[in-house]
């Protein structure tokens, strides 16, 4: 399992977060939250003590998710559907994310949320005593949107 710390460099500073490797149609990508990398001049990550520069392949602010170019040697994490008995947060009658009980600390946005060795979502942040994750169902919608866009013939 490859969980990577990413650094997004801006003209006014930098922001860090996490990303993890997933596989779509036999191609590996880093999945992270869009708010960590949006409008960055440069994005880089370290793996085995070596720094790699990456680029955004697809970003969707509606989902707050982004796919980054990834090394083929990274091991992908499997996404699993959520248990529908968990608590969900809704915004304008639309499923936004899952409310989690564990704390999400600064710099941890983009980390996979793992239960029983399977990712059920991605951490996005915390307010007061509540932590929020984007569910695997929403991630799968994001991936489906990306897959449809890449299959359009020009």
PDB file of C-alpha atoms in Angstrom:
ATOM      1  CA  UNK A   1       0.000   0.000   0.000  1.00  0.00           C
ATOM      2  CA  UNK A   2       1.474   3.340  -1.064  1.00  0.00           C
ATOM      3  CA  UNK A   3       0.401   6.420   0.894  1.00  0.00           C
ATOM      4  CA  UNK A   4       2.423   9.421  -0.256  1.00  0.00           C
ATOM      5  CA  UNK A   5       2.950  12.894   1.206  1.00  0.00           C
ATOM      6  CA  UNK A   6       2.536  15.473  -1.536  1.00  0.00           C
ATOM      7  CA  UNK A   7       3.771  19.068  -1.545  1.00  0.00           C
ATOM      8  CA  UNK A   8       1.987  21.677  -3.625  1.00  0.00           C
ATOM      9  CA  UNK A   9       4.109  24.766  -4.234  1.00  0.00           C
ATOM     10  CA  UNK A  10       2.457  28.140  -4.819  1.00  0.00           C
ATOM     11  CA  UNK A  11       3.864  31.609  -5.431  1.00  0.00           C
ATOM     12  CA  UNK A  12       2.799  32.495  -1.881  1.00  0.00           C
ATOM     13  CA  UNK A  13       3.977  29.329  -0.105  1.00  0.00           C
ATOM     14  CA  UNK A  14       3.253  25.633  -0.003  1.00  0.00           C
ATOM     15  CA  UNK A  15       0.580  23.211   1.138  1.00  0.00           C
ATOM     16  CA  UNK A  16       0.983  19.547   1.946  1.00  0.00           C
ATOM     17  CA  UNK A  17      -1.390  16.628   2.050  1.00  0.00           C
ATOM     18  CA  UNK A  18      -1.570  12.932   1.345  1.00  0.00           C
ATOM     19  CA  UNK A  19      -2.283  10.893  -1.766  1.00  0.00           C
ATOM     20  CA  UNK A  20      -2.551   7.207  -2.466  1.00  0.00           C
ATOM     21  CA  UNK A  21      -2.208   5.007  -5.496  1.00  0.00           C
ATOM     22  CA  UNK A  22      -5.292   3.620  -7.231  1.00  0.00           C
ATOM     23  CA  UNK A  23      -5.645   1.770 -10.527  1.00  0.00           C
ATOM     24  CA  UNK A  24      -8.097   2.676 -13.308  1.00  0.00           C
ATOM     25  CA  UNK A  25      -8.173   0.534 -16.466  1.00  0.00           C
ATOM     26  CA  UNK A  26      -4.713  -0.894 -15.634  1.00  0.00           C
ATOM     27  CA  UNK A  27      -3.197   2.600 -15.237  1.00  0.00           C
ATOM     28  CA  UNK A  28      -1.979   3.786 -11.834  1.00  0.00           C
ATOM     29  CA  UNK A  29      -2.749   7.256 -10.485  1.00  0.00           C
ATOM     30  CA  UNK A  30      -2.323   9.121  -7.228  1.00  0.00           C
ATOM     31  CA  UNK A  31      -5.690  10.090  -5.767  1.00  0.00           C
ATOM     32  CA  UNK A  32      -5.813  13.168  -3.530  1.00  0.00           C
ATOM     33  CA  UNK A  33      -8.141  15.984  -2.561  1.00  0.00           C
ATOM     34  CA  UNK A  34      -8.336  18.892  -4.991  1.00  0.00           C
ATOM     35  CA  UNK A  35      -8.079  21.562  -2.290  1.00  0.00           C
ATOM     36  CA  UNK A  36      -4.511  20.424  -1.500  1.00  0.00           C
ATOM     37  CA  UNK A  37      -3.183  20.864  -5.042  1.00  0.00           C
ATOM     38  CA  UNK A  38      -5.531  23.265  -6.807  1.00  0.00           C
ATOM     39  CA  UNK A  39      -3.713  26.028  -8.726  1.00  0.00           C
ATOM     40  CA  UNK A  40      -0.277  24.845  -7.555  1.00  0.00           C
ATOM     41  CA  UNK A  41       2.694  25.852  -9.696  1.00  0.00           C
ATOM     42  CA  UNK A  42       4.492  22.595  -8.865  1.00  0.00           C
ATOM     43  CA  UNK A  43       3.467  19.336  -7.201  1.00  0.00           C
ATOM     44  CA  UNK A  44       5.995  16.849  -5.891  1.00  0.00           C
ATOM     45  CA  UNK A  45       6.169  13.771  -3.678  1.00  0.00           C
ATOM     46  CA  UNK A  46       8.810  11.541  -2.157  1.00  0.00           C
ATOM     47  CA  UNK A  47       9.027   7.796  -2.529  1.00  0.00           C
ATOM     48  CA  UNK A  48      11.959   5.715  -1.257  1.00  0.00           C
ATOM     49  CA  UNK A  49      13.857   8.929  -0.395  1.00  0.00           C
ATOM     50  CA  UNK A  50      13.659  10.210  -3.970  1.00  0.00           C
ATOM     51  CA  UNK A  51      11.677  13.294  -5.012  1.00  0.00           C
ATOM     52  CA  UNK A  52       9.335  13.034  -7.992  1.00  0.00           C
ATOM     53  CA  UNK A  53       7.533  15.864  -9.736  1.00  0.00           C
ATOM     54  CA  UNK A  54       4.019  15.105 -10.879  1.00  0.00           C
ATOM     55  CA  UNK A  55       1.191  16.741 -12.753  1.00  0.00           C
ATOM     56  CA  UNK A  56      -2.560  16.863 -12.446  1.00  0.00           C
ATOM     57  CA  UNK A  57      -4.235  14.428 -14.829  1.00  0.00           C
ATOM     58  CA  UNK A  58      -7.808  15.260 -13.812  1.00  0.00           C
ATOM     59  CA  UNK A  59      -9.260  17.572 -11.159  1.00  0.00           C
ATOM     60  CA  UNK A  60     -12.930  18.014 -10.268  1.00  0.00           C
ATOM     61  CA  UNK A  61     -13.685  20.674  -7.660  1.00  0.00           C
ATOM     62  CA  UNK A  62     -17.297  19.509  -7.300  1.00  0.00           C
ATOM     63  CA  UNK A  63     -15.985  16.226  -5.860  1.00  0.00           C
ATOM     64  CA  UNK A  64     -12.882  17.882  -4.277  1.00  0.00           C
ATOM     65  CA  UNK A  65     -10.820  15.108  -5.862  1.00  0.00           C
ATOM     66  CA  UNK A  66      -7.825  14.997  -8.197  1.00  0.00           C
ATOM     67  CA  UNK A  67      -5.820  12.365 -10.046  1.00  0.00           C
ATOM     68  CA  UNK A  68      -2.068  12.867 -10.373  1.00  0.00           C
ATOM     69  CA  UNK A  69       0.476  11.154 -12.599  1.00  0.00           C
ATOM     70  CA  UNK A  70       1.987   8.215 -10.715  1.00  0.00           C
ATOM     71  CA  UNK A  71       4.947   5.839 -10.762  1.00  0.00           C
ATOM     72  CA  UNK A  72       4.060   2.350 -11.943  1.00  0.00           C
ATOM     73  CA  UNK A  73       5.951   0.811  -9.004  1.00  0.00           C
ATOM     74  CA  UNK A  74       3.489   2.168  -6.422  1.00  0.00           C
ATOM     75  CA  UNK A  75       1.038  -0.404  -5.082  1.00  0.00           C
ATOM     76  CA  UNK A  76      -2.638   0.514  -5.612  1.00  0.00           C
ATOM     77  CA  UNK A  77      -5.190   0.514  -2.778  1.00  0.00           C
ATOM     78  CA  UNK A  78      -8.548  -1.202  -3.332  1.00  0.00           C
ATOM     79  CA  UNK A  79     -11.673   0.886  -2.801  1.00  0.00           C
ATOM     80  CA  UNK A  80     -14.713  -0.729  -1.199  1.00  0.00           C
ATOM     81  CA  UNK A  81     -18.294   0.477  -0.991  1.00  0.00           C
ATOM     82  CA  UNK A  82     -19.423   1.938   2.317  1.00  0.00           C
ATOM     83  CA  UNK A  83     -21.668   0.339   4.867  1.00  0.00           C
ATOM     84  CA  UNK A  84     -24.966   2.188   4.525  1.00  0.00           C
ATOM     85  CA  UNK A  85     -25.540   2.070   8.292  1.00  0.00           C
ATOM     86  CA  UNK A  86     -22.879   4.775   8.840  1.00  0.00           C
ATOM     87  CA  UNK A  87     -23.648   8.487   9.265  1.00  0.00           C
ATOM     88  CA  UNK A  88     -23.634  10.671   6.171  1.00  0.00           C
ATOM     89  CA  UNK A  89     -23.500  14.439   5.742  1.00  0.00           C
ATOM     90  CA  UNK A  90     -25.884  15.963   3.223  1.00  0.00           C
ATOM     91  CA  UNK A  91     -25.712  19.386   1.608  1.00  0.00           C
ATOM     92  CA  UNK A  92     -28.697  20.610  -0.443  1.00  0.00           C
ATOM     93  CA  UNK A  93     -30.099  17.055  -0.461  1.00  0.00           C
ATOM     94  CA  UNK A  94     -26.911  15.742  -2.052  1.00  0.00           C
ATOM     95  CA  UNK A  95     -24.606  13.194  -0.437  1.00  0.00           C
ATOM     96  CA  UNK A  96     -21.357  15.010   0.262  1.00  0.00           C
ATOM     97  CA  UNK A  97     -19.315  12.812   2.535  1.00  0.00           C
ATOM     98  CA  UNK A  98     -19.205  10.534   5.520  1.00  0.00           C
ATOM     99  CA  UNK A  99     -18.816  11.699   9.082  1.00  0.00           C
ATOM    100  CA  UNK A 100     -15.932   9.830  10.737  1.00  0.00           C
ATOM    101  CA  UNK A 101     -14.973   9.603  14.399  1.00  0.00           C
ATOM    102  CA  UNK A 102     -11.161   9.740  14.158  1.00  0.00           C
ATOM    103  CA  UNK A 103      -9.331  13.066  14.037  1.00  0.00           C
ATOM    104  CA  UNK A 104      -7.898  14.346  10.752  1.00  0.00           C
ATOM    105  CA  UNK A 105      -4.857  16.467  11.492  1.00  0.00           C
ATOM    106  CA  UNK A 106      -3.423  19.281   9.312  1.00  0.00           C
ATOM    107  CA  UNK A 107      -1.541  17.797   6.353  1.00  0.00           C
ATOM    108  CA  UNK A 108      -3.547  14.551   6.475  1.00  0.00           C
ATOM    109  CA  UNK A 109      -6.196  15.551   3.901  1.00  0.00           C
ATOM    110  CA  UNK A 110      -6.032  13.063   1.065  1.00  0.00           C
ATOM    111  CA  UNK A 111      -5.234  10.078   3.290  1.00  0.00           C
ATOM    112  CA  UNK A 112      -7.210   6.908   2.616  1.00  0.00           C
ATOM    113  CA  UNK A 113      -9.685   5.917   5.320  1.00  0.00           C
ATOM    114  CA  UNK A 114      -9.135   2.208   5.765  1.00  0.00           C
ATOM    115  CA  UNK A 115     -11.339  -0.372   7.463  1.00  0.00           C
ATOM    116  CA  UNK A 116     -10.378  -4.054   7.393  1.00  0.00           C
ATOM    117  CA  UNK A 117      -7.456  -3.352   5.015  1.00  0.00           C
ATOM    118  CA  UNK A 118      -9.730  -1.753   2.397  1.00  0.00           C
ATOM    119  CA  UNK A 119     -10.114   1.977   1.664  1.00  0.00           C
ATOM    120  CA  UNK A 120     -13.689   3.184   2.193  1.00  0.00           C
ATOM    121  CA  UNK A 121     -12.975   6.841   1.441  1.00  0.00           C
ATOM    122  CA  UNK A 122     -10.531   9.721   1.528  1.00  0.00           C
ATOM    123  CA  UNK A 123     -10.019  12.149   4.440  1.00  0.00           C
ATOM    124  CA  UNK A 124     -10.869  15.783   3.667  1.00  0.00           C
ATOM    125  CA  UNK A 125     -10.845  17.672   6.947  1.00  0.00           C
ATOM    126  CA  UNK A 126     -12.227  18.357  10.362  1.00  0.00           C
ATOM    127  CA  UNK A 127     -14.446  20.921  12.068  1.00  0.00           C
ATOM    128  CA  UNK A 128     -14.872  20.935  15.847  1.00  0.00           C
ATOM    129  CA  UNK A 129     -15.286  17.284  16.869  1.00  0.00           C
ATOM    130  CA  UNK A 130     -16.297  15.984  13.443  1.00  0.00           C
ATOM    131  CA  UNK A 131     -14.008  14.592  10.762  1.00  0.00           C
ATOM    132  CA  UNK A 132     -15.166  14.288   7.167  1.00  0.00           C
ATOM    133  CA  UNK A 133     -14.306  11.865   4.420  1.00  0.00           C
ATOM    134  CA  UNK A 134     -15.354  11.566   0.807  1.00  0.00           C
ATOM    135  CA  UNK A 135     -16.984   8.161   0.445  1.00  0.00           C
ATOM    136  CA  UNK A 136     -15.832   5.481  -1.965  1.00  0.00           C
ATOM    137  CA  UNK A 137     -19.196   5.853  -3.723  1.00  0.00           C
ATOM    138  CA  UNK A 138     -18.396   9.487  -4.534  1.00  0.00           C
ATOM    139  CA  UNK A 139     -14.824   8.542  -5.499  1.00  0.00           C
ATOM    140  CA  UNK A 140     -16.251   5.938  -7.880  1.00  0.00           C
ATOM    141  CA  UNK A 141     -18.523   8.616  -9.451  1.00  0.00           C
ATOM    142  CA  UNK A 142     -15.435  10.832  -9.881  1.00  0.00           C
ATOM    143  CA  UNK A 143     -13.510   7.941 -11.497  1.00  0.00           C
ATOM    144  CA  UNK A 144     -16.479   7.122 -13.742  1.00  0.00           C
ATOM    145  CA  UNK A 145     -16.631  10.769 -14.893  1.00  0.00           C
ATOM    146  CA  UNK A 146     -12.900  10.714 -15.642  1.00  0.00           C
ATOM    147  CA  UNK A 147     -13.169   7.390 -17.512  1.00  0.00           C
ATOM    148  CA  UNK A 148     -16.018   8.711 -19.660  1.00  0.00           C
ATOM    149  CA  UNK A 149     -14.026  11.851 -20.513  1.00  0.00           C
ATOM    150  CA  UNK A 150     -10.966   9.835 -21.561  1.00  0.00           C
ATOM    151  CA  UNK A 151     -13.051   7.599 -23.849  1.00  0.00           C
ATOM    152  CA  UNK A 152     -14.500  10.493 -25.894  1.00  0.00           C
ATOM    153  CA  UNK A 153     -13.161  10.386 -29.452  1.00  0.00           C
ATOM    154  CA  UNK A 154     -11.870  13.706 -30.763  1.00  0.00           C
TER     155      UNK A 154
END
